PDB file of C-alpha atoms in Angstrom:
ATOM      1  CA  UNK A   1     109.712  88.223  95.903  1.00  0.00           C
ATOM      2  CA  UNK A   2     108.549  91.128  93.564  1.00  0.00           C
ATOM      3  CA  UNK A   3     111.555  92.870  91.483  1.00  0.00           C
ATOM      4  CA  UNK A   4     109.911  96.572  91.833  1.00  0.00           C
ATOM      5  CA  UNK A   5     110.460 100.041  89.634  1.00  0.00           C
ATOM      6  CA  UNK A   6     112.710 102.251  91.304  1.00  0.00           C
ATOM      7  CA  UNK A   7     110.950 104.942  93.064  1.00  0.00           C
ATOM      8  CA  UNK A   8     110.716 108.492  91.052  1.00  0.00           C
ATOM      9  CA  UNK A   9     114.008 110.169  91.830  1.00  0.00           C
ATOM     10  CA  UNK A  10     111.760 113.490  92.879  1.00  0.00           C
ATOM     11  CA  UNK A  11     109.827 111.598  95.647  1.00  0.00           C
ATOM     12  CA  UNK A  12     110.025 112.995  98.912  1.00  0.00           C
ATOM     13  CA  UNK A  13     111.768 110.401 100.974  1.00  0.00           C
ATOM     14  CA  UNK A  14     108.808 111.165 103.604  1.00  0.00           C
ATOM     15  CA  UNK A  15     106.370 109.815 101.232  1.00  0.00           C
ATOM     16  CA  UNK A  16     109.117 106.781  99.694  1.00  0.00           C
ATOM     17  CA  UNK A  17     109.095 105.848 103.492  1.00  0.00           C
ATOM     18  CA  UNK A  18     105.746 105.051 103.665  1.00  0.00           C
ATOM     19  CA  UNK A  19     105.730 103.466  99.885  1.00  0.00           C
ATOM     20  CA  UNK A  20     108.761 101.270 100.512  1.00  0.00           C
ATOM     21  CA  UNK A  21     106.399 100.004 103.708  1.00  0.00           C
ATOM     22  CA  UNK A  22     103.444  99.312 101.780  1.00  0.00           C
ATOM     23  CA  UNK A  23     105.530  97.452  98.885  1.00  0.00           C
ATOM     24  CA  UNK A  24     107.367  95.251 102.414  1.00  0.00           C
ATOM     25  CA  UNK A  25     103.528  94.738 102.655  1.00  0.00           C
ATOM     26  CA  UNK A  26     102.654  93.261  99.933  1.00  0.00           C
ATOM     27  CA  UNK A  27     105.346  91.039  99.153  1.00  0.00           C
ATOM     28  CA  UNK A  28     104.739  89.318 102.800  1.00  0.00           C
ATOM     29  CA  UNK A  29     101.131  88.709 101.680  1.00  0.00           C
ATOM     30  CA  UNK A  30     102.036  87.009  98.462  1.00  0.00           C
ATOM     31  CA  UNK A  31      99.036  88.678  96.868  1.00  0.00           C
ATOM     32  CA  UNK A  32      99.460  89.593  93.705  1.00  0.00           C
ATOM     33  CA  UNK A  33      97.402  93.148  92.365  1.00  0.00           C
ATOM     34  CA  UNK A  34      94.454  91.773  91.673  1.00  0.00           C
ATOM     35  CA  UNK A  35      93.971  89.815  94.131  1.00  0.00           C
ATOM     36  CA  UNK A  36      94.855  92.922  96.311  1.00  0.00           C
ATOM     37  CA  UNK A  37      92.291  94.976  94.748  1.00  0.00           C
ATOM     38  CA  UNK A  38      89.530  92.102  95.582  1.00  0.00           C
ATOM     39  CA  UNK A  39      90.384  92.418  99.020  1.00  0.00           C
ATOM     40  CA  UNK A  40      90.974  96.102  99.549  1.00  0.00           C
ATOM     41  CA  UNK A  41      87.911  97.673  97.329  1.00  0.00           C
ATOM     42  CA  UNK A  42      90.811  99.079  95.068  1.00  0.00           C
ATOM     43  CA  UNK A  43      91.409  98.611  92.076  1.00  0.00           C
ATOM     44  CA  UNK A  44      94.536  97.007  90.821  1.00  0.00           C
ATOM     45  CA  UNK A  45      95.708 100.090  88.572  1.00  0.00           C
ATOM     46  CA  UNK A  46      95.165 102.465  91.782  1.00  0.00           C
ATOM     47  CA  UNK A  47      97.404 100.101  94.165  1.00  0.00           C
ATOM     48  CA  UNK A  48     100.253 100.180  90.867  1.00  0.00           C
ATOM     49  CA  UNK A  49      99.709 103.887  91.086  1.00  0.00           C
ATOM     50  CA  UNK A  50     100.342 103.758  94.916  1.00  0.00           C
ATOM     51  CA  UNK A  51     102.999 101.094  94.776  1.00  0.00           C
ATOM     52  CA  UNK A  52     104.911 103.188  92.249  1.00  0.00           C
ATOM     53  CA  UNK A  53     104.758 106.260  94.516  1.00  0.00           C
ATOM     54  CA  UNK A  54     102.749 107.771  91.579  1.00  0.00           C
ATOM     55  CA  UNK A  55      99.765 108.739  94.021  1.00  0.00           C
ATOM     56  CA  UNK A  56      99.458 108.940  97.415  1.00  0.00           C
ATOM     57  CA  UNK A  57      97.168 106.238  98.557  1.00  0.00           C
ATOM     58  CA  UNK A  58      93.964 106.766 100.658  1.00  0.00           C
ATOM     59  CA  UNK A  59      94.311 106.712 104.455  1.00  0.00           C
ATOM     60  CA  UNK A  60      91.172 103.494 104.282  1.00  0.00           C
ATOM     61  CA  UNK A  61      93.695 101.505 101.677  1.00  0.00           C
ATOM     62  CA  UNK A  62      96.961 102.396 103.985  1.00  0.00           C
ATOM     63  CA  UNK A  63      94.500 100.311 106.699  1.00  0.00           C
ATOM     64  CA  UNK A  64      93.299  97.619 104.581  1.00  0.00           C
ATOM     65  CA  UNK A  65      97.045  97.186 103.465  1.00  0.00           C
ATOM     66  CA  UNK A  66      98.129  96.926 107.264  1.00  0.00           C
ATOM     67  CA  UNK A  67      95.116  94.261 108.285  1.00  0.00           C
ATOM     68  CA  UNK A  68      96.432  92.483 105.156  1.00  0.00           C
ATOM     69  CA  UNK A  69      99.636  92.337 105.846  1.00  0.00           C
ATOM     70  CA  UNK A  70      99.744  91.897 109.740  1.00  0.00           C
ATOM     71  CA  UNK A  71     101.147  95.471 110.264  1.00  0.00           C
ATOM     72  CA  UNK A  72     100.744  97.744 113.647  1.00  0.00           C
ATOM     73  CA  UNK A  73      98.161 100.061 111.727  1.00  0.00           C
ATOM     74  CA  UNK A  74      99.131 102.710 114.308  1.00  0.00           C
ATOM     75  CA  UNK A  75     102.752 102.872 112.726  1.00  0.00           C
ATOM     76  CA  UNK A  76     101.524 102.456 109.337  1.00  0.00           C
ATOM     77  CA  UNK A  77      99.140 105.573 110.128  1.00  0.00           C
ATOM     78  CA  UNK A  78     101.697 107.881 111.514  1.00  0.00           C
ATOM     79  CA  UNK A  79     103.665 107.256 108.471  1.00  0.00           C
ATOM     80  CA  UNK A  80     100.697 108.046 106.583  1.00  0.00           C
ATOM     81  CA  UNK A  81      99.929 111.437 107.748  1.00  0.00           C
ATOM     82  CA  UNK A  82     103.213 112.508 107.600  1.00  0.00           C
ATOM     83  CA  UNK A  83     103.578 111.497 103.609  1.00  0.00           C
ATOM     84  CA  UNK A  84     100.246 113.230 103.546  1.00  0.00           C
ATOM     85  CA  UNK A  85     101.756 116.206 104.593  1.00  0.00           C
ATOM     86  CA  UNK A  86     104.960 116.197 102.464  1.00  0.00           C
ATOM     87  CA  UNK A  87     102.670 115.557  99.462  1.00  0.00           C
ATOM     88  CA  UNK A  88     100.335 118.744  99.944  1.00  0.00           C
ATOM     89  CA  UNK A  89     103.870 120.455 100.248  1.00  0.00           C
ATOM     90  CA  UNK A  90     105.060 119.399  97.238  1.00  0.00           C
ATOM     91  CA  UNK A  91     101.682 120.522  95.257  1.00  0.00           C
ATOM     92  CA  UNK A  92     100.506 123.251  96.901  1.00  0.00           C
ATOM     93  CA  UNK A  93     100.905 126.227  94.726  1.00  0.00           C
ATOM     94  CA  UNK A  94     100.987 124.224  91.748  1.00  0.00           C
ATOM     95  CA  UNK A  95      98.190 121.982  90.946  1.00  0.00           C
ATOM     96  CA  UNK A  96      95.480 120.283  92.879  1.00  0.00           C
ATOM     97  CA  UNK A  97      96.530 116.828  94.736  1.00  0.00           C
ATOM     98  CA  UNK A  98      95.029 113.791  92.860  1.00  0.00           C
ATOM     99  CA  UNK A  99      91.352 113.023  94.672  1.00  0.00           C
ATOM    100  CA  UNK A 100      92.011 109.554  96.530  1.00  0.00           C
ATOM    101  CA  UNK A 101      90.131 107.124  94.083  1.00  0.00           C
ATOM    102  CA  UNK A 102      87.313 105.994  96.332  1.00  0.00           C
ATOM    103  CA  UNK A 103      86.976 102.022  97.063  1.00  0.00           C
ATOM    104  CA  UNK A 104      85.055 100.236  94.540  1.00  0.00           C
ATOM    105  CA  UNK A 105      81.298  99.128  95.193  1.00  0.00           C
ATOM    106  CA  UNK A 106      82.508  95.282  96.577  1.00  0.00           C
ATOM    107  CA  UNK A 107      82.800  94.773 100.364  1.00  0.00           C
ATOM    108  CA  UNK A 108      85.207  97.778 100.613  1.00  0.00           C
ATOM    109  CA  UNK A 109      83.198  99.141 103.593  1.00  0.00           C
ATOM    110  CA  UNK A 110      83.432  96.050 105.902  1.00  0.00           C
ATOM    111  CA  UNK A 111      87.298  95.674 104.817  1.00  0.00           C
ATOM    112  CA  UNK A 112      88.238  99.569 105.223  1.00  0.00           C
ATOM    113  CA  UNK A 113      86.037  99.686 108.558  1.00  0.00           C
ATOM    114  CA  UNK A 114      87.535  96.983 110.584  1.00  0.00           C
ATOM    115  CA  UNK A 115      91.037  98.234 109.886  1.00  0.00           C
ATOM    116  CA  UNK A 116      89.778 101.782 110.968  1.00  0.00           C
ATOM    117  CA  UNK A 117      88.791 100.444 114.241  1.00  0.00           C
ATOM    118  CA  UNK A 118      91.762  98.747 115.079  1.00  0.00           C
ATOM    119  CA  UNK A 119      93.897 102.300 113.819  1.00  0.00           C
ATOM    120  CA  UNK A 120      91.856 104.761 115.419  1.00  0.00           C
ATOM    121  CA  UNK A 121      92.705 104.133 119.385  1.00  0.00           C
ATOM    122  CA  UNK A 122      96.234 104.684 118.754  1.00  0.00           C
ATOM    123  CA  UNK A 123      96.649 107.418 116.098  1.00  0.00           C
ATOM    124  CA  UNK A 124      93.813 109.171 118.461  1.00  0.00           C
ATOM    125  CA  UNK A 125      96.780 111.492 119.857  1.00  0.00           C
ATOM    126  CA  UNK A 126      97.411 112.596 117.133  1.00  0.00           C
ATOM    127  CA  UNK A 127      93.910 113.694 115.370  1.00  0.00           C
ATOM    128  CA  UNK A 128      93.499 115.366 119.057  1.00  0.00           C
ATOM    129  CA  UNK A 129      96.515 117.551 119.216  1.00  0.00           C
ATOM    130  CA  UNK A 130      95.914 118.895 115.715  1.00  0.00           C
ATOM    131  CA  UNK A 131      92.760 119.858 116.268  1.00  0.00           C
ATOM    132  CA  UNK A 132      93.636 121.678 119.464  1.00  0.00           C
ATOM    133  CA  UNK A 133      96.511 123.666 116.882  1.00  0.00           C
ATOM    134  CA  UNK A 134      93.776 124.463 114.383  1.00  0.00           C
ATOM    135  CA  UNK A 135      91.342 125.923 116.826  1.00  0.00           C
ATOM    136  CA  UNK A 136      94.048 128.052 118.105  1.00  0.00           C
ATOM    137  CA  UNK A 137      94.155 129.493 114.642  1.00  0.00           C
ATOM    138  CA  UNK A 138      97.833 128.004 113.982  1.00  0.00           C
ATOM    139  CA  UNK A 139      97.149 127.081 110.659  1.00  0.00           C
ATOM    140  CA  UNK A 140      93.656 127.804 109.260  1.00  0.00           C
ATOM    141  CA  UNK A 141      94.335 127.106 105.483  1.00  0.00           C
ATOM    142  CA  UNK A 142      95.403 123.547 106.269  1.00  0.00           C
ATOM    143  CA  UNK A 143      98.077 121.191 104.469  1.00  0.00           C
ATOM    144  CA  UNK A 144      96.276 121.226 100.847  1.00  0.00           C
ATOM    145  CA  UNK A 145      95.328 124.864 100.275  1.00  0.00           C
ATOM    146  CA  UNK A 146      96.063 126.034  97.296  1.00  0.00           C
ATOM    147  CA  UNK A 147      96.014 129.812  97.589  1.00  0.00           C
ATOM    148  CA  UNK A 148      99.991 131.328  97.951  1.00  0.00           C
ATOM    149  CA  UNK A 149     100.895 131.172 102.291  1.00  0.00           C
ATOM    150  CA  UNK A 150     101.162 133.888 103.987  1.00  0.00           C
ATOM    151  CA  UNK A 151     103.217 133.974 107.374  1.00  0.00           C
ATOM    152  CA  UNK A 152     101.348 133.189 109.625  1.00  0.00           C
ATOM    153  CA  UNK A 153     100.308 129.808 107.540  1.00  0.00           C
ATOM    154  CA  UNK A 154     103.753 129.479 107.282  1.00  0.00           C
ATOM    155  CA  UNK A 155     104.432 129.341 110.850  1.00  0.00           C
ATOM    156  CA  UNK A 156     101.499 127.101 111.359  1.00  0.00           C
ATOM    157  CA  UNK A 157     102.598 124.213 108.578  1.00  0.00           C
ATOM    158  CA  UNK A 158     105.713 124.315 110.145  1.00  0.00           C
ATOM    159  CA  UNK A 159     103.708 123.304 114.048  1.00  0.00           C
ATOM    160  CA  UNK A 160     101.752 121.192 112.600  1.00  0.00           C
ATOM    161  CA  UNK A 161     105.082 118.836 110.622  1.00  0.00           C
ATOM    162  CA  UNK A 162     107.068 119.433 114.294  1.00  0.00           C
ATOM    163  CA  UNK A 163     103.869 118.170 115.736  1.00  0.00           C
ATOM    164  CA  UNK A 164     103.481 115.363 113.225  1.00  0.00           C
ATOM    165  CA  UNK A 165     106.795 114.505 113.878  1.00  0.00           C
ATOM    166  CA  UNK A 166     106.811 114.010 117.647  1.00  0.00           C
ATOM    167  CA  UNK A 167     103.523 111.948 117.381  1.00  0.00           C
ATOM    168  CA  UNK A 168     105.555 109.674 115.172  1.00  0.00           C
ATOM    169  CA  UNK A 169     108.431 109.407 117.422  1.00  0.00           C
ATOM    170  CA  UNK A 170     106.243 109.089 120.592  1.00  0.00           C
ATOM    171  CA  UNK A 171     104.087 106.062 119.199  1.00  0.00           C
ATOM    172  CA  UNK A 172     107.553 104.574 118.496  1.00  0.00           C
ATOM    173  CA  UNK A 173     109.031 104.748 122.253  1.00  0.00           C
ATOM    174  CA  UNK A 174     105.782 103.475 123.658  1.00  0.00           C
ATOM    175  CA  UNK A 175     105.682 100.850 121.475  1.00  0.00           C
ATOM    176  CA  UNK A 176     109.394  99.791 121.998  1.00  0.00           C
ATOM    177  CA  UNK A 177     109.225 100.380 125.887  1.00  0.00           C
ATOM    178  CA  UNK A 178     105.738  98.226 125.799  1.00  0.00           C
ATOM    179  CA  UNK A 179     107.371  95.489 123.643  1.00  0.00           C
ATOM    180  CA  UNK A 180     110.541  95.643 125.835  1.00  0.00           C
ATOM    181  CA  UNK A 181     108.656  95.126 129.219  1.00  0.00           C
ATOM    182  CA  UNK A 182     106.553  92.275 127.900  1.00  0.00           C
ATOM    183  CA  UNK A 183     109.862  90.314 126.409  1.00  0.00           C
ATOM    184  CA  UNK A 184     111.344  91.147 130.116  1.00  0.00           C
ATOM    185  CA  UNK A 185     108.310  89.711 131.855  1.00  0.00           C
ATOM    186  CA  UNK A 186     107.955  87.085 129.732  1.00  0.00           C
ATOM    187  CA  UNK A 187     111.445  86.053 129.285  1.00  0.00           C
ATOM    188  CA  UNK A 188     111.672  82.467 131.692  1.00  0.00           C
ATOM    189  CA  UNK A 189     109.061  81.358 130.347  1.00  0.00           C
ATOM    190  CA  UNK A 190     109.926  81.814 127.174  1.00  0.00           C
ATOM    191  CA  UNK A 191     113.782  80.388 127.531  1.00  0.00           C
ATOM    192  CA  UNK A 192     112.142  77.064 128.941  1.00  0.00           C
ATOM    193  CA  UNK A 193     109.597  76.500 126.128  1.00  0.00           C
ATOM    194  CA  UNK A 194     112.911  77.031 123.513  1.00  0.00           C
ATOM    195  CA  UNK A 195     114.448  73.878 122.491  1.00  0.00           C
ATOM    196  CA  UNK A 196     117.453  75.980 121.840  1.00  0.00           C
ATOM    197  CA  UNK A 197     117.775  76.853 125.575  1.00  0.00           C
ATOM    198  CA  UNK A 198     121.592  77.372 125.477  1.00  0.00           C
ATOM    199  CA  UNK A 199     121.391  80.990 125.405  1.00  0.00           C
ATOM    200  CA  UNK A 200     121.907  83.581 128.284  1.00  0.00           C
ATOM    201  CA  UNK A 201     122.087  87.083 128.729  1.00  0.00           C
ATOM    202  CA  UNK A 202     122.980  88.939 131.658  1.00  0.00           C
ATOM    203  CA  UNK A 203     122.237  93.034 132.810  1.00  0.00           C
ATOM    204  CA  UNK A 204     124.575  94.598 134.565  1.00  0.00           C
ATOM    205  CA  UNK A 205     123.992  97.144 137.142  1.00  0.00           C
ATOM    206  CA  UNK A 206     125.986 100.212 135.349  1.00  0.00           C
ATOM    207  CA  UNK A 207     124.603  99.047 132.286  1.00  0.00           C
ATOM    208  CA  UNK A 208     122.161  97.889 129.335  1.00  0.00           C
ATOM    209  CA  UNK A 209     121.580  94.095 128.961  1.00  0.00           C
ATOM    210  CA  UNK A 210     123.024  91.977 126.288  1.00  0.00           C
ATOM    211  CA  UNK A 211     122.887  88.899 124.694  1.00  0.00           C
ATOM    212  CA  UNK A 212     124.968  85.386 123.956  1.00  0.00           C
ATOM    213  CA  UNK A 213     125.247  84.223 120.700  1.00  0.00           C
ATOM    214  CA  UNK A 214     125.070  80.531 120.558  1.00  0.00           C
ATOM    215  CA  UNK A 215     124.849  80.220 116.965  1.00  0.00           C
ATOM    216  CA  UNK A 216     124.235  76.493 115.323  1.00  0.00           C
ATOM    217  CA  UNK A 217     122.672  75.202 112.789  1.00  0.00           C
ATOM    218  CA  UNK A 218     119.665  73.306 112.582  1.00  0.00           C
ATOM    219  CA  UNK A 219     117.257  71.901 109.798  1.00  0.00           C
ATOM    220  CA  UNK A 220     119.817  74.153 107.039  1.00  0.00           C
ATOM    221  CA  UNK A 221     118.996  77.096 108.884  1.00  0.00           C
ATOM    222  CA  UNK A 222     120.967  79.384 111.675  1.00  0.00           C
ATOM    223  CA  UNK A 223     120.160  79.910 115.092  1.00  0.00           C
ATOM    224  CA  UNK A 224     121.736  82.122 117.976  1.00  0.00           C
ATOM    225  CA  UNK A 225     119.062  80.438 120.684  1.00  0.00           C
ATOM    226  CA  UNK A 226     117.260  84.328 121.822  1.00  0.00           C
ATOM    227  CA  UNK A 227     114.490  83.474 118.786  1.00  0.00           C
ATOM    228  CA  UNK A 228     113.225  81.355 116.492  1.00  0.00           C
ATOM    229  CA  UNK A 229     111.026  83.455 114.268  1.00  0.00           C
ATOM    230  CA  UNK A 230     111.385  83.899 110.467  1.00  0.00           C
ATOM    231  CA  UNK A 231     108.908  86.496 110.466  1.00  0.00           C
ATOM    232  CA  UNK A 232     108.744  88.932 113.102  1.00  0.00           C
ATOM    233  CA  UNK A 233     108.795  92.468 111.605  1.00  0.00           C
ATOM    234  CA  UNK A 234     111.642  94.639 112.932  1.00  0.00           C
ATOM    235  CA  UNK A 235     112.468  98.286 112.478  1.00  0.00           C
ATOM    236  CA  UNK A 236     114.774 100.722 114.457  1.00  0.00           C
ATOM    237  CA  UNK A 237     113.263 101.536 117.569  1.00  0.00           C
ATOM    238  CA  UNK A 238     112.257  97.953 118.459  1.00  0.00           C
ATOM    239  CA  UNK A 239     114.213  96.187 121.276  1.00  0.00           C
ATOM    240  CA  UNK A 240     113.793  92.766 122.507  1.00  0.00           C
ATOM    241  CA  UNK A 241     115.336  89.096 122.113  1.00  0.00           C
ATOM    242  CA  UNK A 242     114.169  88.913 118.503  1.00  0.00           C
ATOM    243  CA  UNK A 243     116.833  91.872 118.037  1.00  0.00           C
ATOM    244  CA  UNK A 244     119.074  89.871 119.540  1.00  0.00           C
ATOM    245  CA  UNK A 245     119.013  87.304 117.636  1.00  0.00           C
ATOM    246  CA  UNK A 246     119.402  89.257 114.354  1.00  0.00           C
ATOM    247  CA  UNK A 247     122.184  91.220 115.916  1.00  0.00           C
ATOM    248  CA  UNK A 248     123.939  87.516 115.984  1.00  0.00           C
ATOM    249  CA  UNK A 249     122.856  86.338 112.920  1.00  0.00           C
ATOM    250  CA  UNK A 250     124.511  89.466 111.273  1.00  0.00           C
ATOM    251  CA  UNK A 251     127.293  89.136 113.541  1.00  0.00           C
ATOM    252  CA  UNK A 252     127.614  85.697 111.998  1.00  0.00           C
ATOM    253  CA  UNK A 253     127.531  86.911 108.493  1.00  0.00           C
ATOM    254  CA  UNK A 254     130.276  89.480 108.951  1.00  0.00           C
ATOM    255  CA  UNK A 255     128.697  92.471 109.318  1.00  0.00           C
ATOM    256  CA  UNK A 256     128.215  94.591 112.461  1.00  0.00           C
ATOM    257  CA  UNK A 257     125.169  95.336 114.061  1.00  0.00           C
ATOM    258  CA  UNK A 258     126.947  96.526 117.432  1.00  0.00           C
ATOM    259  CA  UNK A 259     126.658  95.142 120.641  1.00  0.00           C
ATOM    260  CA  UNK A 260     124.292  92.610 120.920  1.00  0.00           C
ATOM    261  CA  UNK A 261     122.003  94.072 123.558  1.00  0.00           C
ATOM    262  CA  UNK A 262     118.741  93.448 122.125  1.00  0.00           C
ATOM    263  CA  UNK A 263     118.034  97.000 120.211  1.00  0.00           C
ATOM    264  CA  UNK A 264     117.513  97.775 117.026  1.00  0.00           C
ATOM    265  CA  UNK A 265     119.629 101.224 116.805  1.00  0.00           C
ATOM    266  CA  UNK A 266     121.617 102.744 114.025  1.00  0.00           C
ATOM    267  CA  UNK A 267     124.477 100.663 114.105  1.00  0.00           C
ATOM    268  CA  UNK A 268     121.825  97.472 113.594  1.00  0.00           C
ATOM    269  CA  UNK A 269     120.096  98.906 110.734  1.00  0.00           C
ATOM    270  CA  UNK A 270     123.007  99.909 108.671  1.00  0.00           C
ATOM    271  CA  UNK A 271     124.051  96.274 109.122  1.00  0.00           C
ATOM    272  CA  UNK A 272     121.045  94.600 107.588  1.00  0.00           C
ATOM    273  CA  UNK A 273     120.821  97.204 105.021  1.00  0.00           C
ATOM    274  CA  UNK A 274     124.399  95.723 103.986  1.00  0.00           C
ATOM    275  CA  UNK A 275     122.797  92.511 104.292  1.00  0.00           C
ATOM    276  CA  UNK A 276     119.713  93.269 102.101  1.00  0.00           C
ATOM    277  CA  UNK A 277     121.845  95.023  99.415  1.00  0.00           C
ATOM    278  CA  UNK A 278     124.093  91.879  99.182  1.00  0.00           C
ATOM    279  CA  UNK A 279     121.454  89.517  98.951  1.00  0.00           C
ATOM    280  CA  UNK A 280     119.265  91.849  96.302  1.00  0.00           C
ATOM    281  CA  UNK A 281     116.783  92.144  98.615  1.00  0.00           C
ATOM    282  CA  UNK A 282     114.715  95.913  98.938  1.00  0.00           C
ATOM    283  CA  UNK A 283     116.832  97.920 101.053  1.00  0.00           C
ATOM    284  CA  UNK A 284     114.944  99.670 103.698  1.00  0.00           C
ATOM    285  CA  UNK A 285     116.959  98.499 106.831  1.00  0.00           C
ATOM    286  CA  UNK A 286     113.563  96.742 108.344  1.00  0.00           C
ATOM    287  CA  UNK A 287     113.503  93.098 109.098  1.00  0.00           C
ATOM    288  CA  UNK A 288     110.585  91.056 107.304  1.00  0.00           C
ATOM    289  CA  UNK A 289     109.968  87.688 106.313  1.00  0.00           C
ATOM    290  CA  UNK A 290     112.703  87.618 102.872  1.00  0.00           C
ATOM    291  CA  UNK A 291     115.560  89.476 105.410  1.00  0.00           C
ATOM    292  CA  UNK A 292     115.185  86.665 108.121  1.00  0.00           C
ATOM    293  CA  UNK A 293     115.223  84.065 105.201  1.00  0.00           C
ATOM    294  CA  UNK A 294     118.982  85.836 104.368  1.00  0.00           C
ATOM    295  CA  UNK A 295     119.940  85.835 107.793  1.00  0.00           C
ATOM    296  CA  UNK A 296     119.345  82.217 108.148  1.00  0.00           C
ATOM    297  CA  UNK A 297     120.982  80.710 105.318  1.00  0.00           C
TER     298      UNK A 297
END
């Protein structure tokens, strides 16, 4: 696991948001910056630039990053062009925003166009409904002008972050209510092809489903019985039995998630960032690959 730099203290946490998800990134690939710069067309001192929240990375390395790393590249989008936004905010007036260093003259075409395929059907919302704000004339200078706002820009910017912001937040809930209706539909199945099939859950009429916890261990490692991954990547939002089971597992190791009803809500995240902080682990209160490996010690 990489021991990174603190973050500079004057980041905007919009922009350390989508840094501290890139870094996640690239410690679940293993890759180490070169190696990262052979596959992404980058070089290695650009990605320690991005990495160190220095510069704001490219939107073609945020999608090589995410096809790397086995991240939704819609998510990793929206968190991209709302960084982007914070980052002309926190220029504009003063200096020009550092040119995105362009890929390097490997294969960086076939890597950055395959991951901008798979990203473009699900961030297309979002291109669409701010173009439909700039031809209404909401905000004709645009996120990087340089010349001093007037109101009217003013007013516009703040559309277009309100607008940013709800395309975030409605990607999330369709992704969560998708995720949740596949687990739901696919949830006999699943119990019978378990060999820990000991666990039950139960939904009651007046309310939201939860989850046993039939923790054992097995192999040197903890189960509850709703999942057996060590890898699945979850963030607040998420729901599902793989929320469950870390809901248990933290249960297990004293903390409190909440009630163990399969989703990831405040209460859950504040427990694994107590988790992460204990074990020295980067605390971002998302569940990767080195959290589950805590969880099932």
């Amino acid at each position: 696991m990489s021991r990174w730099k603190a973050l500079p203290g004057e980041l905007d946490p919009r922009v350390r948001q989508l840094v501290v998800r890139l870094r996640r990134l690239k410690d679940h690939s293993g890759l180490s910056l070169r190696q990262l710069a052979a596959k992404t067309g980058y070089s290695a001192s650009s990605w320690e630039r991005y990495l160190g929240g220095r510069s704001l990375p490219p939107r073609e390395a945020v999608e090589a990053m995410a096809r790397i790393g086995g991240d939704d590249p819609t998510r990793l989008l929206a968190l991209h062009e709302v960084a982007a936004e914070a980052w002309g905010e926190g220029r504009a007036g003063t200096s020009a925003p550092e040119s995105p260093e362009a890929p390097e003259a490997s294969d960086a075409t076939g890597a950055t166009g395959t991951t901008r395929a798979a990203g473009v059907a699900g961030a297309a919302h979002t291109v669409e409904a701010a173009g439909a704000l700039r031809a209404a004339g909401a905000d004709d200078a645009g996120p990087y002008s340089l010349s001093a706002p007037n109101e009217q820009t003013r007013h516009g910017r703040s559309l277009r972050v309100a607008l940013v912001a709800g395309s975030v937040a409605l990607v999330l809930a369709v992704s969560s209510a998708v995720l949740l209706a596949v687990r739901l539909s696919d949830g006999d199945s699943r119990a019978s092809a378990t060999p820990l099939g000991s666990a039950t859950s139960s939904v009651s009429p007046s309310g939201p489903r939860t989850y046993a916890c039939e923790v054992e261990r097995i192999d040197g490692r903890w189960y509850a019985g709703n999942s057996r991954t060590r890898d699945a990547v979850l963030a607040e939002g998420l729901a599902g039995p793989e929320v469950a089971e870390a809901q248990c597992l933290l249960r297990r190791a004293g903390l409190a998630p909440g009630v163990v009803d399969g989703i990831f809500g405040p209460h859950t995240k504040s427990a694994v960032e107590q988790l992460q902080k204990r074990a020295g682990l980067v605390v971002d209160g998302i569940i990767g690959r080195h959290t589950w490996g805590a969880l099932r010690r």
